[in-house]
Coordinates of C-alpha atoms in Angstrom, one line a residue:
M1 CA -0.1 0.0 -0.1
S2 CA 1.5 3.3 -1.0
N3 CA 0.4 6.6 0.7
P4 CA 0.6 9.6 -1.6
Q5 CA 3.4 11.8 -0.6
Q6 CA 1.6 15.1 -1.1
L7 CA -1.0 14.3 1.5
R8 CA -0.6 14.7 5.4
Y9 CA -2.0 12.2 7.7
S10 CA -3.6 12.0 11.2
K11 CA -3.2 9.3 13.7
E12 CA -6.9 8.5 13.4
H13 CA -6.1 7.5 9.9
E14 CA -7.5 10.5 7.9
W15 CA -5.7 12.2 5.1
L16 CA -5.6 15.8 4.2
S17 CA -4.6 17.5 1.0
A18 CA -2.7 20.8 0.7
A19 CA -5.1 23.8 1.1
E20 CA -6.0 25.5 -2.2
D21 CA -7.3 28.9 -1.6
G22 CA -7.6 28.0 2.2
V23 CA -9.7 24.7 1.3
A24 CA -8.4 21.3 1.9
T25 CA -9.8 17.9 1.0
V26 CA -10.2 15.1 3.7
G27 CA -10.7 11.5 3.3
I28 CA -9.7 8.1 5.1
T29 CA -6.6 6.2 4.3
E30 CA -6.3 3.0 2.3
H31 CA -5.1 1.3 5.6
A32 CA -8.3 2.5 7.3
A33 CA -10.5 1.5 4.5
N34 CA -9.0 -2.0 4.4
A35 CA -9.4 -2.4 8.2
L36 CA -13.0 -1.3 8.0
G37 CA -13.9 -3.7 5.2
D38 CA -16.7 -3.0 2.8
V39 CA -18.1 0.5 3.7
V40 CA -22.0 0.6 3.2
F41 CA -23.0 3.8 4.8
V42 CA -21.3 7.2 5.4
E43 CA -22.5 10.2 7.6
L44 CA -20.6 13.3 6.7
P45 CA -20.7 16.7 8.2
Q46 CA -23.1 19.2 6.7
V47 CA -21.8 22.1 4.7
G48 CA -21.5 25.1 6.9
T49 CA -20.7 22.9 9.8
T50 CA -17.5 23.9 12.0
V51 CA -15.3 20.9 12.5
T52 CA -12.5 20.7 15.2
A53 CA -9.2 18.9 14.7
G54 CA -9.3 15.6 16.5
E55 CA -12.9 15.6 17.1
T56 CA -15.7 13.3 15.7
C57 CA -17.5 14.9 12.6
G58 CA -19.1 11.8 11.0
E59 CA -19.4 8.0 10.9
L60 CA -18.5 5.2 8.5
E61 CA -20.4 1.9 8.7
S62 CA -19.1 -1.2 7.2
T63 CA -20.0 -4.8 7.0
K64 CA -17.6 -5.3 9.9
S65 CA -18.3 -2.3 12.2
V66 CA -19.1 1.3 12.7
S67 CA -16.3 3.8 13.2
D68 CA -16.2 7.5 14.0
L69 CA -14.8 9.9 11.3
Y70 CA -12.5 12.6 12.9
S71 CA -11.4 15.9 11.3
P72 CA -7.7 16.2 10.9
V73 CA -8.1 20.0 11.1
S74 CA -10.2 22.7 12.4
G75 CA -12.5 24.9 10.1
E76 CA -15.8 25.2 8.2
V77 CA -17.0 22.3 5.9
T78 CA -17.4 23.8 2.3
E79 CA -18.4 20.7 0.5
V80 CA -19.3 17.0 0.9
N81 CA -18.8 14.3 -1.6
E82 CA -22.3 13.4 -2.6
D83 CA -20.9 10.5 -4.8
V84 CA -19.6 8.7 -1.6
V85 CA -23.0 9.3 0.0
A86 CA -24.7 7.6 -2.9
D87 CA -22.0 5.0 -3.3
P88 CA -20.0 4.4 -0.1
S89 CA -17.9 1.6 -1.7
L90 CA -15.8 4.5 -3.2
V91 CA -14.1 4.7 0.2
N92 CA -12.8 1.3 -0.4
S93 CA -12.2 1.3 -4.2
A94 CA -10.7 4.9 -4.4
P95 CA -9.7 6.3 -1.0
F96 CA -7.4 8.7 -2.4
E97 CA -9.2 9.8 -5.4
G98 CA -13.1 9.5 -5.9
G99 CA -13.5 8.4 -2.3
W100 CA -12.7 11.7 -0.6
L101 CA -15.1 12.7 2.1
F102 CA -15.5 16.4 2.5
K103 CA -13.6 19.9 2.0
V104 CA -13.0 22.2 4.8
R105 CA -11.9 25.8 4.8
V106 CA -8.9 25.4 7.2
A107 CA -9.0 27.7 10.2
E108 CA -6.1 25.8 12.2
E109 CA -3.9 22.8 11.3
P110 CA -2.5 20.8 14.0
A111 CA 1.4 20.5 14.2
D112 CA 1.1 16.6 14.7
L113 CA 0.1 15.8 11.2
L114 CA 2.2 13.1 9.7
S115 CA 4.1 12.8 6.4
A116 CA 3.4 9.8 4.1
D117 CA 6.6 8.0 5.3
E118 CA 5.7 8.7 9.0
Y119 CA 2.2 7.5 8.5
T120 CA 3.4 4.5 6.8
E121 CA 5.7 3.7 9.7
F122 CA 2.8 4.5 12.2
S123 CA 0.2 2.3 10.6
A124 CA 2.6 -0.5 10.3
G125 CA 3.1 -0.6 14.1

């Protein structure tokens, strides 16, 4: 499994793209998607909602379990991926592309986000 180098990662297994015009994209990692199993339902934060780094902002339900979704940054949700709501399996089949979850206008980014290499090491442990 290869984690894209241009992304940053949380210890809760979310990824974050670099912010463009202050807005970053959030998703879950391939490691998390594989651990969850087949995702059958996603509950995402609503557009306009303020999310806080490290706090629950949604839920992912799979055939194995239910898992909380955590925001890797603080800010306001500007968009949710309606394709994932309609077809939750995108989280498994394309976690770094079409399976992204939401976009957020970043107000604060925590200092403890990991690089791709650091996340690979963290998730292997």
